[in-house]
PDB file of C-alpha atoms in Angstrom:
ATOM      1  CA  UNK A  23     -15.793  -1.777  25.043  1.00  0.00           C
ATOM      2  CA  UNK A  24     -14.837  -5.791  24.529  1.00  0.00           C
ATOM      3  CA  UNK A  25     -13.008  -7.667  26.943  1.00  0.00           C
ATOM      4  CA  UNK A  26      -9.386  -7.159  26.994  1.00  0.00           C
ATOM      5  CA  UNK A  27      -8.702 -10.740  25.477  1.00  0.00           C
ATOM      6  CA  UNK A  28     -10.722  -9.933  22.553  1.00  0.00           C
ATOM      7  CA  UNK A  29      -8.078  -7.070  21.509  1.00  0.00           C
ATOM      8  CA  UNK A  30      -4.772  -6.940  22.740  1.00  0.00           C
ATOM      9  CA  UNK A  31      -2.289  -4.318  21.702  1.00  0.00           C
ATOM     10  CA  UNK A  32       0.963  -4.329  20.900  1.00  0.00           C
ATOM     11  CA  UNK A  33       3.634  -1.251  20.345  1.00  0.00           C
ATOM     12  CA  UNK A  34       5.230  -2.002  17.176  1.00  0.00           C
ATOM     13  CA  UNK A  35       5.449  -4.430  14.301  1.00  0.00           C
ATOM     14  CA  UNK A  36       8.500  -6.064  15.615  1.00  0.00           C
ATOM     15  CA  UNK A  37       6.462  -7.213  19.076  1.00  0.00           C
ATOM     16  CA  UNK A  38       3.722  -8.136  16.788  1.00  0.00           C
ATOM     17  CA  UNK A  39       5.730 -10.537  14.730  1.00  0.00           C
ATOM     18  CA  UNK A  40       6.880 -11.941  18.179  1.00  0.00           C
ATOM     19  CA  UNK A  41       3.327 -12.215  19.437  1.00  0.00           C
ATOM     20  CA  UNK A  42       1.578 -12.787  16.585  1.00  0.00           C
ATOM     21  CA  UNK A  43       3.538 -14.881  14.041  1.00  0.00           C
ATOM     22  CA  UNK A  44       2.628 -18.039  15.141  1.00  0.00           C
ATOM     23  CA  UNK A  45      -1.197 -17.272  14.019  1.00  0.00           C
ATOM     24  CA  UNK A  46       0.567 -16.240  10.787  1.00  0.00           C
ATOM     25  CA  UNK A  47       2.430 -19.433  10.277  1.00  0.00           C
ATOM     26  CA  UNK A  48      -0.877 -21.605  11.015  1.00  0.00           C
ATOM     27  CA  UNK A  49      -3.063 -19.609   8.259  1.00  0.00           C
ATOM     28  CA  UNK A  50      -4.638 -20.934   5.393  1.00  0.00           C
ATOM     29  CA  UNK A  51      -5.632 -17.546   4.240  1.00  0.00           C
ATOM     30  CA  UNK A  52      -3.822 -14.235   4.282  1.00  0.00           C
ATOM     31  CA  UNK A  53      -5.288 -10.732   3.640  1.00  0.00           C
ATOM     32  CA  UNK A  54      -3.704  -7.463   3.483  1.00  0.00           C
ATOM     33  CA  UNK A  55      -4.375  -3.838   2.947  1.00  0.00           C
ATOM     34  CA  UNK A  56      -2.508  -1.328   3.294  1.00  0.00           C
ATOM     35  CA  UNK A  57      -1.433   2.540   1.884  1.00  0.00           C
ATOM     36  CA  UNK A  58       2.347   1.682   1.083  1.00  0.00           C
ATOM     37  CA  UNK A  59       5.292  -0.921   1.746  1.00  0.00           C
ATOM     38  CA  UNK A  60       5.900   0.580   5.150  1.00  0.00           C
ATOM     39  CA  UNK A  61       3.301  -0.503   7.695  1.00  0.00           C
ATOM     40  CA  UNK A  62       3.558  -4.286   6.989  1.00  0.00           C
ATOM     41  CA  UNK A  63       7.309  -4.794   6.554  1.00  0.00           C
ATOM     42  CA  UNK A  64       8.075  -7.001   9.210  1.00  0.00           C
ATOM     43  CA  UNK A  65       5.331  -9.296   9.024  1.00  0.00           C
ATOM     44  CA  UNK A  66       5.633  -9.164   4.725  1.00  0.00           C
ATOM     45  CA  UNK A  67       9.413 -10.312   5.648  1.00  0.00           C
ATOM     46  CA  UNK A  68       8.224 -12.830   7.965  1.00  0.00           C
ATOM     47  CA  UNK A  69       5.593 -14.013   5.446  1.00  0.00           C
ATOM     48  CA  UNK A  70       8.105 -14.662   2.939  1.00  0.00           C
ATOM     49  CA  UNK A  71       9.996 -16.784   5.138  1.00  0.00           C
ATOM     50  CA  UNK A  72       7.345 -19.419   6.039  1.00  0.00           C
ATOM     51  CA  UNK A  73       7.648 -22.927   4.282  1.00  0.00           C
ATOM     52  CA  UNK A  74       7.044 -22.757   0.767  1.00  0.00           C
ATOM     53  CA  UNK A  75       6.067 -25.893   0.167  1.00  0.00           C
ATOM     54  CA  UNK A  76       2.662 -24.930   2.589  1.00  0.00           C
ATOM     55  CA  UNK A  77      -0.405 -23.537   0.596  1.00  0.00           C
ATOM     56  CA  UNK A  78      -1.478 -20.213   0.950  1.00  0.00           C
ATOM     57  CA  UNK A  79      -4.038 -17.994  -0.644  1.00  0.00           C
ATOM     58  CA  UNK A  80      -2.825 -14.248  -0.148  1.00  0.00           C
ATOM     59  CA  UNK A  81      -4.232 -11.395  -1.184  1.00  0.00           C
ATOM     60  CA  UNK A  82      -2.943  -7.696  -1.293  1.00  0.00           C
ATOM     61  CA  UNK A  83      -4.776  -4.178  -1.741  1.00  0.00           C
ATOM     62  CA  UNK A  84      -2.651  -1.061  -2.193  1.00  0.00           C
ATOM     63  CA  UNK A  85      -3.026   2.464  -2.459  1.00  0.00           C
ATOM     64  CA  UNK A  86      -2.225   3.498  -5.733  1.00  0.00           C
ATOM     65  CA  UNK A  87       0.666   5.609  -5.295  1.00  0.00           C
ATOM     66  CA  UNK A  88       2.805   2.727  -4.244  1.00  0.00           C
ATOM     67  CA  UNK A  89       3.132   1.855  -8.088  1.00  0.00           C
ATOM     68  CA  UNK A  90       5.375   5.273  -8.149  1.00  0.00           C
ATOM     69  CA  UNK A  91       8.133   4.051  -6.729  1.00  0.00           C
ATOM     70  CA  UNK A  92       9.900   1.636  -9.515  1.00  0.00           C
ATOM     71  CA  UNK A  93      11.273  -0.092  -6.172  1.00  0.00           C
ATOM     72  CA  UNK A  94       7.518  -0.788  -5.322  1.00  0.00           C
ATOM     73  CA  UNK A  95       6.158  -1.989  -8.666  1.00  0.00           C
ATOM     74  CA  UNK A  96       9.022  -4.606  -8.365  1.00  0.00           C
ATOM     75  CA  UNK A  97       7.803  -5.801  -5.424  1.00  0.00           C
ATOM     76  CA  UNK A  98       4.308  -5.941  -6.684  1.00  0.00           C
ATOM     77  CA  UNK A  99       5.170  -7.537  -9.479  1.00  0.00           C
ATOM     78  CA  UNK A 100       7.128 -10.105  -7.044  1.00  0.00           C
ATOM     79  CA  UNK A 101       4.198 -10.891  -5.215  1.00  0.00           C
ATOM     80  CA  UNK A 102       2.391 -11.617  -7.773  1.00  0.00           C
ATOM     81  CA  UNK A 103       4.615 -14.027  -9.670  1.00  0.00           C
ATOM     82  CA  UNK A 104       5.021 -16.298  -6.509  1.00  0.00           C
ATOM     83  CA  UNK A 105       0.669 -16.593  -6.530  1.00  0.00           C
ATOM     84  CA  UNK A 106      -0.576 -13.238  -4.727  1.00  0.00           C
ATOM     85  CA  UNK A 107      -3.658 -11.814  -6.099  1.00  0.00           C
ATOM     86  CA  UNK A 108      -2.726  -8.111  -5.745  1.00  0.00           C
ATOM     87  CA  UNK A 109      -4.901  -5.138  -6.746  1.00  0.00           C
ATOM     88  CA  UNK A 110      -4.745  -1.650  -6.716  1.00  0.00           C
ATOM     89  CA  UNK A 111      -7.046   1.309  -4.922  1.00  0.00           C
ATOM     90  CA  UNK A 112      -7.816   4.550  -5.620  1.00  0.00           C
ATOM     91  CA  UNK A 113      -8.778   5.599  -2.502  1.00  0.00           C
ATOM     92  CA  UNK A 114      -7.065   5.556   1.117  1.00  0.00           C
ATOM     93  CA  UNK A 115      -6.966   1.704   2.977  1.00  0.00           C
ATOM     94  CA  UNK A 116      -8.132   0.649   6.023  1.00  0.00           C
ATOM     95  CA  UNK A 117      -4.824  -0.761   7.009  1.00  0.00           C
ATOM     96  CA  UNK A 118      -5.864  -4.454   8.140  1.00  0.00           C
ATOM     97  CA  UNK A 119      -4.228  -7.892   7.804  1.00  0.00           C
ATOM     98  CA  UNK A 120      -6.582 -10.514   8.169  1.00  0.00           C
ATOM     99  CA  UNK A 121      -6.124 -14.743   8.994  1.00  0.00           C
ATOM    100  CA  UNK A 122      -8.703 -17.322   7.992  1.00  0.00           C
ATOM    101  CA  UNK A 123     -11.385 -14.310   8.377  1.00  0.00           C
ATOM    102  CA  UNK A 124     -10.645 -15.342  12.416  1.00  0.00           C
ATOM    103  CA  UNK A 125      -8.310 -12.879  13.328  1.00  0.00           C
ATOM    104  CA  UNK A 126      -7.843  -9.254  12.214  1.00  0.00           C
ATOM    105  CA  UNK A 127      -4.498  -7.144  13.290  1.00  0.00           C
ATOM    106  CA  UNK A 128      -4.938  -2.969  12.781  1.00  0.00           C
ATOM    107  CA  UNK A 129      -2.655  -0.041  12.307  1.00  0.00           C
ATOM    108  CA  UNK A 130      -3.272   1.795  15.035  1.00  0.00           C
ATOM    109  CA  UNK A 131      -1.315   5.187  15.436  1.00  0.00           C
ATOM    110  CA  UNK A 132       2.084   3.924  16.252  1.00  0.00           C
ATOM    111  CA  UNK A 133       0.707   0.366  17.592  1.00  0.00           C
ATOM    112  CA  UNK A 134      -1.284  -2.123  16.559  1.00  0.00           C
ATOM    113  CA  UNK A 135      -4.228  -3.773  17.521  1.00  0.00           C
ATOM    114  CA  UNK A 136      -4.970  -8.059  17.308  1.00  0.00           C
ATOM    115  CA  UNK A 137      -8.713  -8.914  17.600  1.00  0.00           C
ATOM    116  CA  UNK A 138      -9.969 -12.226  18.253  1.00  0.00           C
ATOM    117  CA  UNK A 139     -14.098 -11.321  18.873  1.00  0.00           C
ATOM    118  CA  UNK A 140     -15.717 -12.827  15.747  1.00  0.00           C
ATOM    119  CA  UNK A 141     -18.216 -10.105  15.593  1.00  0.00           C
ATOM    120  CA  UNK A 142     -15.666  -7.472  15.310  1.00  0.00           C
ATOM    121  CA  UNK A 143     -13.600  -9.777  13.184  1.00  0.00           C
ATOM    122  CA  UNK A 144     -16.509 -10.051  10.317  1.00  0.00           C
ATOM    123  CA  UNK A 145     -17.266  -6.286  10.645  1.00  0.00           C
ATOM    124  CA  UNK A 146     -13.273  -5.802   9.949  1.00  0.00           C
ATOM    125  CA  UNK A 147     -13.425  -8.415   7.127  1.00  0.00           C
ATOM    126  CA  UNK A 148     -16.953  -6.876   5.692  1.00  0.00           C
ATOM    127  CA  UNK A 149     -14.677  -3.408   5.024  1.00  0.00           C
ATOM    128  CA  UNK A 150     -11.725  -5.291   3.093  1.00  0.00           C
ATOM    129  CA  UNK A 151     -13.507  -6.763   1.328  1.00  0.00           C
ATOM    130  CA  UNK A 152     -16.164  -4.141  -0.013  1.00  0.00           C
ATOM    131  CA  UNK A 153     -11.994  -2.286  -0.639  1.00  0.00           C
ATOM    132  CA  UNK A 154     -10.936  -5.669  -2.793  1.00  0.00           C
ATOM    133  CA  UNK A 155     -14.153  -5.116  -4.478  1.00  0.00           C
ATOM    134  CA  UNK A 156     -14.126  -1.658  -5.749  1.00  0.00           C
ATOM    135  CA  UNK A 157     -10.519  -1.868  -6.479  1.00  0.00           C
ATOM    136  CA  UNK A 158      -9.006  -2.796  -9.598  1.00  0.00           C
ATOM    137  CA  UNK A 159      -5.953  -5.651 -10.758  1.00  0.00           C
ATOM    138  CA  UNK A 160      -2.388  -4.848 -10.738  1.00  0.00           C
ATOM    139  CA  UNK A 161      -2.367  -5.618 -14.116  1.00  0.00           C
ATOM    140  CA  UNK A 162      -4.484  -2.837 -15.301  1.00  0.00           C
ATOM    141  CA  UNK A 163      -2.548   0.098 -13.974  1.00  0.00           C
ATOM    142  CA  UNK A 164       0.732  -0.557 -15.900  1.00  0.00           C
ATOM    143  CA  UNK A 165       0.114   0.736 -19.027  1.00  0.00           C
ATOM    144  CA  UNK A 166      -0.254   3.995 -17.187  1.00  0.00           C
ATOM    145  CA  UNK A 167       2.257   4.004 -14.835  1.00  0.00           C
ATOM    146  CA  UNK A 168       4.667   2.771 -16.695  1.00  0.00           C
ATOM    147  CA  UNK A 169       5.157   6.431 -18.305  1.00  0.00           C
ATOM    148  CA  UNK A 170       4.094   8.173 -15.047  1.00  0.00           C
ATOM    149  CA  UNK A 171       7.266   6.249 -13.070  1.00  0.00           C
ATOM    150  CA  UNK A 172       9.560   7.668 -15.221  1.00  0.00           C
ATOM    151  CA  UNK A 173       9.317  10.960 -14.218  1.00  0.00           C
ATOM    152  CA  UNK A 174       8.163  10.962 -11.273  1.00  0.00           C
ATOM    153  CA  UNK A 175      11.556  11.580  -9.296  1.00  0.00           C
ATOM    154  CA  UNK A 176      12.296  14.603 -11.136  1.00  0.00           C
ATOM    155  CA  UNK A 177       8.496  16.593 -11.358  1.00  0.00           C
ATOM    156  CA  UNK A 178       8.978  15.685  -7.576  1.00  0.00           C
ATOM    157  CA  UNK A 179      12.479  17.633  -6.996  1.00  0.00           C
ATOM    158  CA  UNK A 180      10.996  20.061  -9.311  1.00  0.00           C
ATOM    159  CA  UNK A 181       7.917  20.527  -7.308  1.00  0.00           C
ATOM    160  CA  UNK A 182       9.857  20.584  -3.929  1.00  0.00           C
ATOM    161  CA  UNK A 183      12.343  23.341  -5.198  1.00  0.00           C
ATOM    162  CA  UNK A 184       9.989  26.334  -5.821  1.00  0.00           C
ATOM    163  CA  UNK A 185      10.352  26.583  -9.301  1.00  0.00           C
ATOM    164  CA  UNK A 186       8.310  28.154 -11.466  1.00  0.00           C
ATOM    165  CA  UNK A 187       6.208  26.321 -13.854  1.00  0.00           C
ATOM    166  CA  UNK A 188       7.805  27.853 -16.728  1.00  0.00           C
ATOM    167  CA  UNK A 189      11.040  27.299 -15.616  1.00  0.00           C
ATOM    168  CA  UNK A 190      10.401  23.678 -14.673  1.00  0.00           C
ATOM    169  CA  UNK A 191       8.730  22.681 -17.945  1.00  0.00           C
ATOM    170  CA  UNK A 192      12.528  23.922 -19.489  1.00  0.00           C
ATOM    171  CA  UNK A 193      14.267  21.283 -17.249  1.00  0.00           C
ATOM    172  CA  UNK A 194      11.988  18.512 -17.961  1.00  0.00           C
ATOM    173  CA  UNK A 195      12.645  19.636 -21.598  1.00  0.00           C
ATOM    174  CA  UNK A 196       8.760  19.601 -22.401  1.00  0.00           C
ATOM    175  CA  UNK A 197       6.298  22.622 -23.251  1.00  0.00           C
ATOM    176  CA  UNK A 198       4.117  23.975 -20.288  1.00  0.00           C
ATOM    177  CA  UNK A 199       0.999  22.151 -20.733  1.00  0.00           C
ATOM    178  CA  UNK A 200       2.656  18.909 -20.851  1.00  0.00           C
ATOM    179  CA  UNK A 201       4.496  19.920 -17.947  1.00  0.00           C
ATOM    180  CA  UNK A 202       1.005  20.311 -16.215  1.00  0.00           C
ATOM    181  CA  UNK A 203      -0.346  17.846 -17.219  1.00  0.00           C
ATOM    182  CA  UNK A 204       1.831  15.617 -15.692  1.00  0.00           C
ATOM    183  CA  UNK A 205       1.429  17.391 -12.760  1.00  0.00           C
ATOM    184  CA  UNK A 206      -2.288  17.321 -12.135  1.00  0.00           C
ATOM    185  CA  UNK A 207      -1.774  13.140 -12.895  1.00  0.00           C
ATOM    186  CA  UNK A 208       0.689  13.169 -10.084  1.00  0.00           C
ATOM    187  CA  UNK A 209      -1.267  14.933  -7.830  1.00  0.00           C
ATOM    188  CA  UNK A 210      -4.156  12.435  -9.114  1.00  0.00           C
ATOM    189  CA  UNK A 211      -2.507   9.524  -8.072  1.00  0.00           C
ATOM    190  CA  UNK A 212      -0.883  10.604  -4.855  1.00  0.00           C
ATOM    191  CA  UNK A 213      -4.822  11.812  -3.772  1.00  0.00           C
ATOM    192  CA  UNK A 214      -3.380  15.533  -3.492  1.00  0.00           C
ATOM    193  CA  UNK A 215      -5.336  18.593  -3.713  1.00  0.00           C
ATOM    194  CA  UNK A 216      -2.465  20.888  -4.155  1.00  0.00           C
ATOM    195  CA  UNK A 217       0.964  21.087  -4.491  1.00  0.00           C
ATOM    196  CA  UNK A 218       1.936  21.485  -1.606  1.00  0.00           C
ATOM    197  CA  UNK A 219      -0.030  18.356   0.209  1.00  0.00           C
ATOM    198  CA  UNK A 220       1.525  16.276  -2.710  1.00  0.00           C
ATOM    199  CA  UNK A 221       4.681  16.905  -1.640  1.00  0.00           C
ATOM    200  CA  UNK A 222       3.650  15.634   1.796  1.00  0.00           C
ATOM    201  CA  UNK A 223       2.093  12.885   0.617  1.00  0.00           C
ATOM    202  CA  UNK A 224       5.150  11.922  -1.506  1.00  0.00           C
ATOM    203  CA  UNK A 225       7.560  11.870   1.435  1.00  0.00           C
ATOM    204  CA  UNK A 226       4.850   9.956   3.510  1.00  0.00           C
ATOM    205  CA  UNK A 227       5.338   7.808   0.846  1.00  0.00           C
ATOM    206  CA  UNK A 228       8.802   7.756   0.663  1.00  0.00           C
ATOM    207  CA  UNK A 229       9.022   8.780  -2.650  1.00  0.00           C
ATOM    208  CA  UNK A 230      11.345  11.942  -1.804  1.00  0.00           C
TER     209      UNK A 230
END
């Protein structure tokens, strides 16, 4: 196990802004990955706060699903037109913010963890960036999402009500296959492997 000053723990994001945004504030280089908008929010907030007028490189890595939500793409999209490099991943994120490739803060369960031991530290940094590497630019997944955002909110109530797939195809006002179709590219995106887990996944999410 390392020393307890080489990881510290703290409960929640708030304490973590407390403890840990001064290291924040002081960073040349910002690195972020994580599944959705959630995990991050109060440091994201607090990021967007610093000076402007101070140079930083940042870089983002989301799961794919957060390009669902038209709430999320905006942000995205936000991000990227004040300087962020932001791409996109198919597959689930090791949720990690990282600072000059010194410091590395983890999700951890309900906590989170800051650690200082440089070893550990390039090990952490080693695994975002083989996930910046295999994942792909913002840019690239709008063409497709674009369509796939639009009805999205309503294959999801449809899904979450029970109804059959004839029945559902009628309310969407398209013929069966399309129907699912749009389904299996749902359940594509949100990493599913049946209905049912998409639906968790979607509220996990918060897309219902």
């Amino acid at each position: 196990m390392p020393p307890a000053e080489d990881v510290a723990t703290v409960r929640d994001e708030y304490d973590l802004v407390k403890r840990a945004g001064h290291l924040l504030a002081g960073a040349d280089e910002f690195a972020c990955a994580a599944n959705d908008l959630h995990t991050w929010s109060a440091m994201q907030k607090f990021a967007e706060e610093l000076p402007k007028q101070r140079k930083l490189r940042v870089r983002k890595v989301y799961l794919s699903r957060v390009l669902l939500d038209p709430a999320g793409a905006e942000h995205l999209q936000t991000l990227r037109r004040l300087g962020a490099e932001v791409r996109i991943s198919d597959h689930e994120i090791n949720e990690t913010i990282l600072l000059d490739g010194r410091i590395a803060i983890l999700a951890a369960g309900p906590g989170y963890s800051v650690v200082t031991k440089s070893d550990l530290v390039r090990g952490i940094s080693s695994l975002f960036e083989a996930a910046w590497r295999s994942s792909t630019a913002m840019e690239a997944y709008e063409t497709r999402f674009a369509e796939l955002r639009q009805y999205t909110p309503q294959l999801l109530d449809l899904l979450s009500s029970g109804s059959t797939d004839e029945k559902a195809a009628r309310e969407m006002g398209v013929g069966l296959r399309t129907y699912r179709r749009r389904v299996a590219e749902l359940m594509d995106v949100l990493g599913a492997t049946s209905r049912f887990q998409a639906g968790a996944l979607a509220r996990e999410a918060g897309l219902l």
